[in-house]
Amino acid sequence: MKKSKSKVLLSCIALIVFGAFIYMQSNTPYQDQDMKPLLKEYLHLSSESLPPISFRYDHELVTTEQPYAFIEFSLRKLGHVLEYAGLTVLIYLLLSQFVLVSRWTFIFCLLFSLAYAITDEWHQRYTPGRTGHLIDVFTFDLIGILIALIIIGLTRKIRSIRTRTMNM
């Protein structure tokens, strides 16, 4: 496969910068990331504003009866999904510069992204006001990784069909 040095360099830089972004987010104490004051400033909610939903997460109750905490929890977990979808896409883009894409490329993307997620959660355990949870890795992070791999796979399939159709 022909690789362009500038594409490889750009892919490497993008992956390193994005990995550093995830690290910096994880290294920021919770107090500095608390979104509830901002939510309270722009949204005026009561305990009845959202449909009744309650569940336990890491031994704590997450409930819509506390709407600002519930929205913050939801946004944080959406952040996990988006971060790891982005990381997986960047890993794929870098790998595709070196090898013909195969199922091994997808497996490596999955494993590398999961390994990064695990080390990220471990790192959070040492950040003041933060906790690391493997449940985040095997739920929200994994969902992001799988969404990225599905989108990549579908995109490749569509391109392959279009190429075959154009060559007929």
CSV table of C-alpha atoms in Angstrom, one decimal, residues 1 6 18 34 37 44 52-53 81-82 93 111 129 142 154 168:
chain,number,residue,atom,x,y,z
A,1,MET,CA,0.0,0.0,0.0
A,6,SER,CA,2.5,13.7,5.3
A,18,PHE,CA,-6.4,13.4,20.9
A,34,ASP,CA,-18.5,20.4,37.6
A,37,PRO,CA,-23.6,25.5,38.1
A,44,HIS,CA,-34.5,26.0,35.1
A,52,PRO,CA,-38.8,9.4,36.4
A,53,ILE,CA,-35.6,7.4,36.0
A,81,VAL,CA,-18.7,7.4,24.0
A,82,LEU,CA,-17.5,10.3,21.8
A,93,LEU,CA,-6.7,6.1,10.1
A,111,LEU,CA,-7.7,-3.8,21.6
A,129,GLY,CA,-11.8,14.2,43.3
A,142,LEU,CA,-16.7,0.1,24.6
A,154,LEU,CA,-20.1,0.3,6.8
A,168,MET,CA,-19.0,-2.4,-14.4
